[in-house]
């Protein structure tokens, strides 16, 4: 993927873009840990959830569609998510990205790899029990529309059915770095 905008081809060599995906169930601490890692290791943190919420806030037709899907606790179509993620990456002058909340399913993996022709360096998997995640979500008080018990339980179900196979896929490629929810392990990026 060429992250440089048209006309921005001053150097003969393009830097290799380093991507780390951060996945875990809803409330596993992805955003919190990504902020720490980005600060410590100089990554640009992109939250796919935040990118989707920004699109909703824009009032666009795509944003309205995303809002309806998220309210139901379902996953936004891969082509929409990857397009918005790619736009966000292209809009930032960085070659190190920490992408939180992505991929959510095998279709996301395929869409990302097909569109960008890239794979992550590795995938950080934040392993956290469901009861702990539920407790965190209900107490975080961010006022998010999708932080109610009914939607939270739907999100857990989607995570178990859709995201766990993605973790297995990356595990088979030797790219999973699993972190227990009680410990933050510092690693070299």
Coordinates of C-alpha atoms in Angstrom, one line a residue:
X1 CA 0.0 0.0 0.0
X2 CA 1.3 3.4 -0.9
X3 CA 0.6 5.6 2.1
X4 CA 1.9 8.7 0.4
X5 CA -0.5 11.2 -1.3
X6 CA -0.3 11.9 -5.0
X7 CA 2.6 14.2 -5.8
X8 CA 4.4 13.3 -2.6
X9 CA 7.0 11.1 -4.2
X10 CA 10.1 13.1 -3.4
X11 CA 12.3 10.2 -2.3
X12 CA 13.4 7.4 -4.5
X13 CA 12.9 4.9 -1.7
X14 CA 9.6 4.4 0.1
X15 CA 9.8 3.4 3.8
X16 CA 8.5 0.0 4.7
X17 CA 5.2 0.5 6.6
X18 CA 5.0 -1.5 9.8
X19 CA 1.6 -2.5 11.0
X20 CA 0.6 -4.2 14.3
X21 CA -3.0 -5.2 14.8
X22 CA -4.4 -5.2 18.3
X23 CA -7.4 -7.4 18.9
X24 CA -9.3 -8.5 21.9
X25 CA -12.9 -8.7 23.1
X26 CA -15.0 -5.6 23.8
X27 CA -13.6 -4.0 27.0
X28 CA -10.3 -6.0 26.9
X29 CA -8.3 -2.8 27.1
X30 CA -7.3 -2.3 23.5
X31 CA -7.5 1.5 23.5
X32 CA -5.7 1.8 26.9
X33 CA -2.9 -0.5 25.9
X34 CA -2.5 1.1 22.4
X35 CA -2.1 4.5 23.9
X36 CA 0.7 3.2 26.2
X37 CA 2.4 1.3 23.4
X38 CA 2.2 4.2 20.9
X39 CA 3.7 6.5 23.4
X40 CA 6.5 4.1 24.4
X41 CA 7.4 2.9 20.9
X42 CA 6.5 5.8 18.6
X43 CA 3.6 4.1 16.8
X44 CA 0.6 6.0 15.3
X45 CA -2.5 4.6 17.1
X46 CA -5.6 4.2 14.9
X47 CA -8.8 2.9 16.5
X48 CA -11.1 1.4 13.9
X49 CA -14.0 1.9 16.3
X50 CA -13.1 5.6 16.6
X51 CA -12.7 5.9 12.8
X52 CA -16.2 4.4 12.4
X53 CA -17.7 6.7 15.1
X54 CA -16.1 9.7 13.3
X55 CA -17.8 8.6 10.1
X56 CA -21.1 8.4 12.0
X57 CA -20.6 11.9 13.4
X58 CA -20.0 13.3 9.9
X59 CA -23.6 12.7 9.1
X60 CA -22.8 11.0 5.8
X61 CA -25.0 8.2 4.3
X62 CA -22.2 5.8 5.1
X63 CA -22.1 7.0 8.7
X64 CA -25.9 6.4 9.0
X65 CA -25.5 2.9 7.7
X66 CA -22.6 2.3 10.1
X67 CA -24.6 3.6 13.1
X68 CA -27.5 1.3 12.3
X69 CA -25.2 -1.8 12.1
X70 CA -23.3 -0.9 15.3
X71 CA -26.5 -0.3 17.2
X72 CA -27.4 -3.9 16.4
X73 CA -24.1 -5.1 17.7
X74 CA -23.1 -6.4 14.3
X75 CA -19.9 -5.9 12.2
X76 CA -19.6 -3.2 9.6
X77 CA -18.9 -4.6 6.1
X78 CA -15.2 -5.2 5.4
X79 CA -15.0 -3.0 2.3
X80 CA -16.4 0.0 4.2
X81 CA -14.1 -0.6 7.2
X82 CA -10.9 -1.1 5.1
X83 CA -11.7 1.9 2.9
X84 CA -12.1 4.2 6.0
X85 CA -9.0 2.7 7.6
X86 CA -6.9 3.1 4.5
X87 CA -8.0 6.8 4.2
X88 CA -7.0 7.4 7.8
X89 CA -3.6 5.8 7.2
X90 CA -3.0 7.8 4.1
X91 CA -3.9 11.0 5.9
X92 CA -1.1 10.6 8.5
X93 CA 2.6 10.9 7.8
X94 CA 3.8 7.7 9.6
X95 CA 5.3 4.4 8.8
X96 CA 4.4 2.6 12.1
X97 CA 0.7 1.9 12.7
X98 CA -0.9 0.3 15.8
X99 CA -4.4 -0.6 14.6
X100 CA -6.8 -1.3 17.4
X101 CA -10.0 -3.3 17.0
X102 CA -9.1 -4.8 13.6
X103 CA -9.4 -7.3 12.0
X104 CA -12.7 -8.5 13.5
X105 CA -13.2 -11.4 11.1
X106 CA -11.6 -13.4 8.3
X107 CA -13.4 -11.3 5.7
X108 CA -11.6 -8.2 7.2
X109 CA -8.3 -10.0 6.9
X110 CA -8.9 -10.9 3.3
X111 CA -10.2 -7.4 2.4
X112 CA -7.2 -5.7 4.1
X113 CA -4.6 -8.0 2.5
X114 CA -6.2 -7.7 -1.0
X115 CA -6.6 -4.0 -0.9
X116 CA -3.3 -3.0 0.7
X117 CA -1.1 -5.9 -0.3
X118 CA 0.2 -5.9 3.2
X119 CA 0.2 -8.1 6.3
X120 CA 0.8 -7.1 9.9
X121 CA 4.2 -7.6 11.5
X122 CA 2.4 -9.3 14.3
X123 CA -1.0 -9.3 16.1
X124 CA -1.3 -8.4 19.7
X125 CA -4.1 -10.4 21.3
X126 CA -5.4 -9.1 24.6
X127 CA -6.9 -12.1 26.3
X128 CA -9.5 -11.2 29.0
X129 CA -12.4 -13.1 30.5
X130 CA -15.9 -12.1 29.5
X131 CA -17.1 -11.2 33.0
X132 CA -14.1 -8.8 33.4
X133 CA -14.8 -7.2 30.0
X134 CA -18.5 -6.8 30.9
X135 CA -17.6 -5.1 34.2
X136 CA -15.2 -2.7 32.5
X137 CA -17.7 -1.8 29.7
X138 CA -20.5 -1.1 32.2
X139 CA -18.3 1.0 34.4
X140 CA -16.4 3.0 31.8
X141 CA -19.2 5.6 31.5
X142 CA -18.1 7.0 28.1
X143 CA -21.7 7.5 27.0
X144 CA -21.2 5.3 24.0
X145 CA -24.5 4.1 22.4
X146 CA -23.1 0.6 22.1
X147 CA -22.2 0.3 25.9
X148 CA -25.5 -1.1 27.1
X149 CA -25.9 -4.7 28.5
X150 CA -27.9 -6.0 25.5
X151 CA -25.5 -4.6 22.9
X152 CA -22.5 -5.7 25.0
X153 CA -23.7 -9.3 25.1
X154 CA -24.3 -9.2 21.3
X155 CA -20.8 -7.9 20.8
X156 CA -19.3 -10.7 22.9
X157 CA -21.2 -13.2 20.8
X158 CA -19.9 -11.6 17.6
X159 CA -16.3 -11.6 19.0
X160 CA -16.5 -15.3 19.9
X161 CA -18.0 -16.3 16.5
X162 CA -16.1 -14.0 14.2
X163 CA -12.8 -12.8 15.8
X164 CA -11.6 -16.0 17.4
X165 CA -11.1 -17.7 13.9
X166 CA -9.0 -14.7 12.9
X167 CA -6.8 -15.2 16.0
X168 CA -6.4 -18.9 15.0
X169 CA -5.5 -17.8 11.4
X170 CA -2.7 -15.5 12.6
X171 CA -1.6 -18.0 15.2
X172 CA -1.1 -20.5 12.3
X173 CA 1.2 -17.9 10.7
X174 CA 3.2 -17.4 13.9
X175 CA 2.0 -13.8 14.3
X176 CA 0.0 -13.9 17.5
X177 CA 1.5 -12.3 20.7
X178 CA -0.9 -13.1 23.5
X179 CA -1.1 -10.9 26.6
X180 CA -3.1 -11.9 29.7
X181 CA -5.5 -9.2 30.9
X182 CA -3.7 -8.9 34.2
X183 CA -0.3 -8.2 32.8
X184 CA 1.0 -5.8 30.2
X185 CA 4.1 -7.3 28.7
X186 CA 6.5 -4.8 27.0
X187 CA 7.9 -6.1 23.8
X188 CA 10.2 -4.9 21.1
X189 CA 8.3 -3.5 18.1

